[in-house]
PDB file of C-alpha atoms in Angstrom:
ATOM      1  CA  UNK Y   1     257.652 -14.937 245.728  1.00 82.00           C
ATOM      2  CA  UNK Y   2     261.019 -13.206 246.590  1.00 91.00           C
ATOM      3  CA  UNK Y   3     262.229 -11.954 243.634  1.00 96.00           C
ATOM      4  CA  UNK Y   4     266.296 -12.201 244.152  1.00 96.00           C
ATOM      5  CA  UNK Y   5     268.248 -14.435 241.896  1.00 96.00           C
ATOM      6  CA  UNK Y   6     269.316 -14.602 238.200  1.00 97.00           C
ATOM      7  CA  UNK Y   7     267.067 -15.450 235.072  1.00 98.00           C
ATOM      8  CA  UNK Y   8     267.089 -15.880 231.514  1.00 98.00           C
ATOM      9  CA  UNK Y   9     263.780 -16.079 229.184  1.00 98.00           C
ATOM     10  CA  UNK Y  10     262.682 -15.359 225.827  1.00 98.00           C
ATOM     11  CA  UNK Y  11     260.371 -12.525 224.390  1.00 98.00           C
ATOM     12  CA  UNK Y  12     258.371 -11.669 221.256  1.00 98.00           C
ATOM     13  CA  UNK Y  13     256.364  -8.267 220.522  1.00 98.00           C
ATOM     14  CA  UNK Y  14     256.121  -6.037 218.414  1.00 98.00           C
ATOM     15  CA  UNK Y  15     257.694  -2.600 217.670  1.00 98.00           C
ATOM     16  CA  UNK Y  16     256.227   0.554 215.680  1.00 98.00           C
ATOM     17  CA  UNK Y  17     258.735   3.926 214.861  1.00 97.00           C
ATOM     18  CA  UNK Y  18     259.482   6.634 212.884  1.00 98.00           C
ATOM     19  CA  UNK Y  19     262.413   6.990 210.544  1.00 98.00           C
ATOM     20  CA  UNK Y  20     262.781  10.378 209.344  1.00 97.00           C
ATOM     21  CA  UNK Y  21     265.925  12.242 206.500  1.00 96.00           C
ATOM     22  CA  UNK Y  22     266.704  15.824 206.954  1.00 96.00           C
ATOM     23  CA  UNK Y  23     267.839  16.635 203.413  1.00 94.00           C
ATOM     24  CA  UNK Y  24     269.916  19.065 204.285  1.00 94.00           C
ATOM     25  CA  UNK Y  25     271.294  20.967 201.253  1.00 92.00           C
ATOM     26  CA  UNK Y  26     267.805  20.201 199.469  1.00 90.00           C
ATOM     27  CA  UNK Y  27     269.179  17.836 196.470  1.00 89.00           C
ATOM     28  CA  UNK Y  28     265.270  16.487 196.490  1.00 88.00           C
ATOM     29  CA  UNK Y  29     263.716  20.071 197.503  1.00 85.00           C
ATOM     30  CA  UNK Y  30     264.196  22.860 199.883  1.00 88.00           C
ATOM     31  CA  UNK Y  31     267.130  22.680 201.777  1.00 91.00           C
ATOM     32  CA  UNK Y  32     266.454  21.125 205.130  1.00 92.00           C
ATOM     33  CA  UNK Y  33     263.110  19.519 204.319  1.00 93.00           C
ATOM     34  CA  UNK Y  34     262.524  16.327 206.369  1.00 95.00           C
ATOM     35  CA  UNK Y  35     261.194  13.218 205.261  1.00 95.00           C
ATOM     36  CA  UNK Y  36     259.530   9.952 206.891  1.00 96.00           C
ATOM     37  CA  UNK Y  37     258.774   6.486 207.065  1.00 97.00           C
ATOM     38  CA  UNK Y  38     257.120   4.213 209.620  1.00 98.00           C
ATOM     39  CA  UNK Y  39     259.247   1.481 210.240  1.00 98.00           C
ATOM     40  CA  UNK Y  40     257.084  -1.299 212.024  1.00 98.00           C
ATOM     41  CA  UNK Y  41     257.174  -5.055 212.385  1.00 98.00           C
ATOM     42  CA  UNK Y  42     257.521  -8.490 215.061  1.00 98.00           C
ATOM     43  CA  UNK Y  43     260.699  -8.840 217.153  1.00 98.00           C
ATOM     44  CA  UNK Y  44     261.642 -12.019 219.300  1.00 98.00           C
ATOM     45  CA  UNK Y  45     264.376 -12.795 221.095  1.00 98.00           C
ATOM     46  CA  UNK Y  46     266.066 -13.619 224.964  1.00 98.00           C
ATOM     47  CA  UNK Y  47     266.694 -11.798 227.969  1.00 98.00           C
ATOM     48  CA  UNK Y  48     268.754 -12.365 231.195  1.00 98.00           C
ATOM     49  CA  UNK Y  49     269.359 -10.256 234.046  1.00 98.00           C
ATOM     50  CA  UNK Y  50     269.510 -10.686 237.783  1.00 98.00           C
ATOM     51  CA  UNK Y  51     267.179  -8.994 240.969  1.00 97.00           C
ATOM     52  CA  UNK Y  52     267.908  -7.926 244.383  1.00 97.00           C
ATOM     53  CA  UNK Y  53     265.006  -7.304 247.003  1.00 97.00           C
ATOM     54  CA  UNK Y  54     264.708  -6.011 249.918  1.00 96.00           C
ATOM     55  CA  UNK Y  55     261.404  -5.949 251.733  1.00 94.00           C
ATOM     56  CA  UNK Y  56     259.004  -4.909 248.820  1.00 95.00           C
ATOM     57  CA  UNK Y  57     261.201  -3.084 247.013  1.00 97.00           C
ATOM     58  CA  UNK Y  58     263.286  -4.443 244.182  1.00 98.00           C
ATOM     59  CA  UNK Y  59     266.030  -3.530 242.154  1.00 98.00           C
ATOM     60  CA  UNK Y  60     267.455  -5.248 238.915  1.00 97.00           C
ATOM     61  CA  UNK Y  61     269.649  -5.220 235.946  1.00 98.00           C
ATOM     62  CA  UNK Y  62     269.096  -6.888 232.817  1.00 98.00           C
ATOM     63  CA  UNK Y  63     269.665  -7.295 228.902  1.00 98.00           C
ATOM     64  CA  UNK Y  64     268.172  -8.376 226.201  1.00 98.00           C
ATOM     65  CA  UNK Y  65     268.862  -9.053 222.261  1.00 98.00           C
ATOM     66  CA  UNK Y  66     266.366  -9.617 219.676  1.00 98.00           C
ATOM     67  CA  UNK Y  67     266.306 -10.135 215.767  1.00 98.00           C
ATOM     68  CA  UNK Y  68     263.496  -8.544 214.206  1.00 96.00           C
ATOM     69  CA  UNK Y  69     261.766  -7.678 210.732  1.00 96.00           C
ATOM     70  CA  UNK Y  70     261.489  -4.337 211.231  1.00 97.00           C
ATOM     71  CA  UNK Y  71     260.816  -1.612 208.440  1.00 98.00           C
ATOM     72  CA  UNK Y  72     259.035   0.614 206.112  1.00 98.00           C
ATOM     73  CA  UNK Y  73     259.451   1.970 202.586  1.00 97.00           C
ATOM     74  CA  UNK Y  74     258.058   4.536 200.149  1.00 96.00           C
ATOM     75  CA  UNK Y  75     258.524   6.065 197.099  1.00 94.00           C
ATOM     76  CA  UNK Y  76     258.191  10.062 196.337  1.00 89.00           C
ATOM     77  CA  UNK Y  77     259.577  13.259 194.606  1.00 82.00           C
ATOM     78  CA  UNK Y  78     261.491  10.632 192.416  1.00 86.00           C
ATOM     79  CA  UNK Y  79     263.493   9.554 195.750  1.00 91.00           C
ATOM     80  CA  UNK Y  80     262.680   5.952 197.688  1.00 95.00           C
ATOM     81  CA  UNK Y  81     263.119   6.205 201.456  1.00 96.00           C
ATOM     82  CA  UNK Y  82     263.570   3.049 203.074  1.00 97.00           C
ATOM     83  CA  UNK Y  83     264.171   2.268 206.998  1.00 97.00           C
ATOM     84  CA  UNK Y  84     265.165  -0.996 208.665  1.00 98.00           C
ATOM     85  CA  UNK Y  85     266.322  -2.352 212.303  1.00 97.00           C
ATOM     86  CA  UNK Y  86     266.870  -5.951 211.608  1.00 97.00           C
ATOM     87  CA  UNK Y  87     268.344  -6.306 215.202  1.00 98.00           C
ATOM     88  CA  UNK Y  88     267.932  -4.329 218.979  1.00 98.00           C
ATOM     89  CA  UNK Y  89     269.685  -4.669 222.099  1.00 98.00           C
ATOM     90  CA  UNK Y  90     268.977  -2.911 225.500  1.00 98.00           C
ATOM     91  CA  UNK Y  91     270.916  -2.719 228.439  1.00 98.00           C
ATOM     92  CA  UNK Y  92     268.798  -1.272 231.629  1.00 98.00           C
ATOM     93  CA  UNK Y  93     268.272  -1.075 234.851  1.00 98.00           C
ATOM     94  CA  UNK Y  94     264.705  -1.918 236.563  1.00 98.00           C
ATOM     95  CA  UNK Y  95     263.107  -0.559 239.796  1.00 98.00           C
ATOM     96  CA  UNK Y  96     259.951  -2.531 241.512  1.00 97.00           C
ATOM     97  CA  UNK Y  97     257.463  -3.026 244.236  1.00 97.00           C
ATOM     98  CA  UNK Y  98     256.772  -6.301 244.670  1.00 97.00           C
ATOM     99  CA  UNK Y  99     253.043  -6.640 245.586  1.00 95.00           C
ATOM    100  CA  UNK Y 100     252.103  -7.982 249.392  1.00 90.00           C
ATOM    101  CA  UNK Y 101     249.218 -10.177 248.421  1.00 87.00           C
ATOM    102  CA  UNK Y 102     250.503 -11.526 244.843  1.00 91.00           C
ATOM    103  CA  UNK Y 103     253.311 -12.677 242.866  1.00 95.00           C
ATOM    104  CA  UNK Y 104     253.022  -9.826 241.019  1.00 97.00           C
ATOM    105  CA  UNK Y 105     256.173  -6.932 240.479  1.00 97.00           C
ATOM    106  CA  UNK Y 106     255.211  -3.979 238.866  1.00 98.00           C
ATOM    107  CA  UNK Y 107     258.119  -1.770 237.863  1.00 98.00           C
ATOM    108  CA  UNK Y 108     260.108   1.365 235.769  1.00 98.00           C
ATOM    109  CA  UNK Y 109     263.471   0.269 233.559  1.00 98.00           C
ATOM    110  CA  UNK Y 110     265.534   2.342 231.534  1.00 98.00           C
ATOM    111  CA  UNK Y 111     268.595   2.211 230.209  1.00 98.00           C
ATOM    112  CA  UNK Y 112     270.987   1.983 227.124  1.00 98.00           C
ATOM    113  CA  UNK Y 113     269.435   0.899 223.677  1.00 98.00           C
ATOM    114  CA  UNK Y 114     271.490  -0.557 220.733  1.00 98.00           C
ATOM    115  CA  UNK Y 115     269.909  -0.905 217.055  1.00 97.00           C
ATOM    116  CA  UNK Y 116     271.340  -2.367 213.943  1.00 97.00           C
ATOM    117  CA  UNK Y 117     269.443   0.509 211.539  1.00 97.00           C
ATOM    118  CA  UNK Y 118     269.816   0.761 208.190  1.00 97.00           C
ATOM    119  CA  UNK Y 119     268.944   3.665 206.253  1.00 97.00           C
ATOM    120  CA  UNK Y 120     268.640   4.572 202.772  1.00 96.00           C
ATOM    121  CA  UNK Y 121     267.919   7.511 200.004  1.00 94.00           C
ATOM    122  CA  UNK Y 122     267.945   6.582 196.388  1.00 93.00           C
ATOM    123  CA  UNK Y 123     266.771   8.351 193.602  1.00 90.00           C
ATOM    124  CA  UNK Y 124     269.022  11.013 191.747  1.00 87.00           C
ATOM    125  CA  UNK Y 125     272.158  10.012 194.154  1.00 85.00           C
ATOM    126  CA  UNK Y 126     272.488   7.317 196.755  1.00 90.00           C
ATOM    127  CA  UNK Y 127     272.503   7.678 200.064  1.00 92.00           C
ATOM    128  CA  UNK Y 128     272.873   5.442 203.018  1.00 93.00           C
ATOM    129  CA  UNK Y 129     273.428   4.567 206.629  1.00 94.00           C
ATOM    130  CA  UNK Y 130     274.081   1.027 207.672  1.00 93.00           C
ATOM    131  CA  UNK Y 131     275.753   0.669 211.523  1.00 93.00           C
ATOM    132  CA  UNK Y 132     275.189  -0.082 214.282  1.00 96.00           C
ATOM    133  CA  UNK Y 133     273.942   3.064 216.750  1.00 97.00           C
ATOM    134  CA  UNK Y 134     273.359   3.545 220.666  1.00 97.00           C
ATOM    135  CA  UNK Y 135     270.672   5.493 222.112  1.00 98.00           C
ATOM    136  CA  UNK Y 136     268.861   5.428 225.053  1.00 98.00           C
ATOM    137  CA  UNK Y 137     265.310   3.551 226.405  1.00 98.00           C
ATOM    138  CA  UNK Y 138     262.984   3.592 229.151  1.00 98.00           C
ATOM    139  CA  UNK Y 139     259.413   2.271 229.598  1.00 98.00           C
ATOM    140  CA  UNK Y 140     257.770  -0.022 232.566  1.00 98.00           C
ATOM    141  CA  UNK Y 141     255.604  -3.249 232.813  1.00 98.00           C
ATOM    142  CA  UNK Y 142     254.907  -6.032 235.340  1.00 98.00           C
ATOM    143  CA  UNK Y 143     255.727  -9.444 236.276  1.00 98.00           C
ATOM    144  CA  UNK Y 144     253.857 -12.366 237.489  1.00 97.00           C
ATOM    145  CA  UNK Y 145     255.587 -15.549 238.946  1.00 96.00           C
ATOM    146  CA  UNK Y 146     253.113 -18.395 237.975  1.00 95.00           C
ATOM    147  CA  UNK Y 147     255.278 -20.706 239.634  1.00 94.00           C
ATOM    148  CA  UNK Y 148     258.076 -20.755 242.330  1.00 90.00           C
ATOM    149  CA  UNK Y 149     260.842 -20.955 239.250  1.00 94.00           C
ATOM    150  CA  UNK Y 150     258.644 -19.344 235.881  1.00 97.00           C
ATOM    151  CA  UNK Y 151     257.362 -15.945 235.018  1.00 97.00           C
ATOM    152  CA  UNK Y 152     255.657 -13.795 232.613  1.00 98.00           C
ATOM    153  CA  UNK Y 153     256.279 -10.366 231.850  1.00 98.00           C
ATOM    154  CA  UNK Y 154     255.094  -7.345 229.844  1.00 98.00           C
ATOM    155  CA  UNK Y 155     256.163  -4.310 228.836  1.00 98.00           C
ATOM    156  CA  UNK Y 156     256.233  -1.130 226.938  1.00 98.00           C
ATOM    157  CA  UNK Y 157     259.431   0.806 225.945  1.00 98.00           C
ATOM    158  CA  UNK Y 158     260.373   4.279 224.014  1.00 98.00           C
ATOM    159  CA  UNK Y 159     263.445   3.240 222.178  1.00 98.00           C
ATOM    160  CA  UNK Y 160     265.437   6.059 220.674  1.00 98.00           C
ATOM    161  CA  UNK Y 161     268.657   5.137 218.403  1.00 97.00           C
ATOM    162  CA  UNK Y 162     269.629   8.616 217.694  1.00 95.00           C
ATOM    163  CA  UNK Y 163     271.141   9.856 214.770  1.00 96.00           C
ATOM    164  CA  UNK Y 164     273.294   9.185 211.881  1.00 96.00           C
ATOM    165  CA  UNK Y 165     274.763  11.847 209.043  1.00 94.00           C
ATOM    166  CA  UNK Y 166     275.411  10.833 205.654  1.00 93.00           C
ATOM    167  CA  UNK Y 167     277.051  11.972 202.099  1.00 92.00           C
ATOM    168  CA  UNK Y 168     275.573  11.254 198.957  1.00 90.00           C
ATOM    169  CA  UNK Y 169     277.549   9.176 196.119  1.00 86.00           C
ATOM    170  CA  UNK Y 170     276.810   9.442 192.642  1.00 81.00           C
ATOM    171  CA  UNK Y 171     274.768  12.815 192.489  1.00 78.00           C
ATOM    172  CA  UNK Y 172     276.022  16.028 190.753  1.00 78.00           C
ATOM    173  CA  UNK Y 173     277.621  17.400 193.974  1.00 80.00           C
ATOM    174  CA  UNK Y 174     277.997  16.369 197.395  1.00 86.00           C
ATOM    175  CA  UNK Y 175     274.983  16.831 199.166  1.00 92.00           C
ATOM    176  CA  UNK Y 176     274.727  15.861 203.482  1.00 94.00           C
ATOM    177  CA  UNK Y 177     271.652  14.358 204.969  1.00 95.00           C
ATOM    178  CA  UNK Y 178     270.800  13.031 208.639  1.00 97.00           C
ATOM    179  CA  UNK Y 179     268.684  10.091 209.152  1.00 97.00           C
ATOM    180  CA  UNK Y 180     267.106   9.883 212.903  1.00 97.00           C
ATOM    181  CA  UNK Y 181     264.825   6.724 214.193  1.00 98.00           C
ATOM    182  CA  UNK Y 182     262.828   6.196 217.519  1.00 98.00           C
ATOM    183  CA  UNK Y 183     259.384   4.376 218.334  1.00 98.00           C
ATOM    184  CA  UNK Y 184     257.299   2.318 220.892  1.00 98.00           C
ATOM    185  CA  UNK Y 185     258.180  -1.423 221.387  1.00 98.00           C
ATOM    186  CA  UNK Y 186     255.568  -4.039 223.288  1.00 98.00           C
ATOM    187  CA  UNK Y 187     256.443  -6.823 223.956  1.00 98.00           C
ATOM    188  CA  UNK Y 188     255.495 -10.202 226.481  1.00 98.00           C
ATOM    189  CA  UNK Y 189     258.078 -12.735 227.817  1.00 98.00           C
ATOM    190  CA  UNK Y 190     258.740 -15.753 229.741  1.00 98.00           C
ATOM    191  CA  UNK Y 191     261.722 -15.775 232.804  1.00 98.00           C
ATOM    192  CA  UNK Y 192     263.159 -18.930 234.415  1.00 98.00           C
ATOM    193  CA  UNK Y 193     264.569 -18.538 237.763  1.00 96.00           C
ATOM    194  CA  UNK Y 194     267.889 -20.063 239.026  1.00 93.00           C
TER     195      UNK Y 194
END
């Protein structure tokens, strides 16, 4: 298998994170208490990127974009926390070694993450986040070319989407919070090459 060329392919996995709120100037306790969620769910979606190799080593590039149902909720101290990332991009960059004696690549990727997050306090006053923010990933897995054309993949990555300050409306003051989300995503794919 020489790995060179472009490729697109779909994925599916699944993706488990932490959401945590800094409330800052304590409107639901002591000021600068932090509280979390777990955000977790299935994400699916397509990739396409493109390699270059040169003797066993391998370089790449590639992106991906997936919709997802990811998120997490709970109620406490008479405030409802509630985290979700219904879509995730990456942009990264992937170094390999293409085995001698298999059509197998085992590599390291990392690169620039992208997460639709929403975030939200409500209780006494509302609170909420809802853009779009860019962080950063990196992670590894391995390839196997099953054919001369098709491959499957899998991998791990550490997705962080950084953080987001916010203002509450419709409390008795103005009170600032920060919301900051990050986890593990698995997932498998499939690759055609051209």
């Amino acid at each position: 298998m020489n790995w060179t060329g472009f490729y697109v392919g779909a994925n599916a996995g699944y993706f488990s994170g932490t959401s945590t709120v800094t409330d800052i100037d304590g409107l639901y306790g002591p000021n600068g208490r932090t509280y979390t969620v777990n955000p977790t769910g299935f994400i699916g979606g397509g990739q396409g990127g493109y390699n270059w190799q040169w003797d066993r080593l391998v370089l790449g590039a590639e992106g991906d974009f997936d919709g997802s149902g990811i998120s997490d909720s709970t109620t406490r101290l008479g405030m409802t926390q509630k985290s979700e990332i219904p879509m995730l991009a990456t942009i990264r960059g992937r170094i390999g070694w293409a085995l001698p004696n298999a059509p197998l690549l085992i590599y390291a990727t990392g690169g620039v993450a992208f997460g639709d997050v929403n975030d939200s306090v409500t209780g006494i006053g509302i609170v909420r986040s809802d853009k779009w923010r860019t962080g950063w990933t990196a992670g590894g897995g391995g390839e196997w070319a099953f054919s001369r054309d098709w491959s499957l993949k899998v991998e791990a990555l550490y997705v962080d989407l950084g953080s987001a300050a916010a203002m509450s409306a419709g409390a008795p003051g103005n009170y600032r919070f920060r919301f900051k989300d990050n986890g593990w995503l698995g997932r498998a794919g499939i690759n055609f090459y051209f």
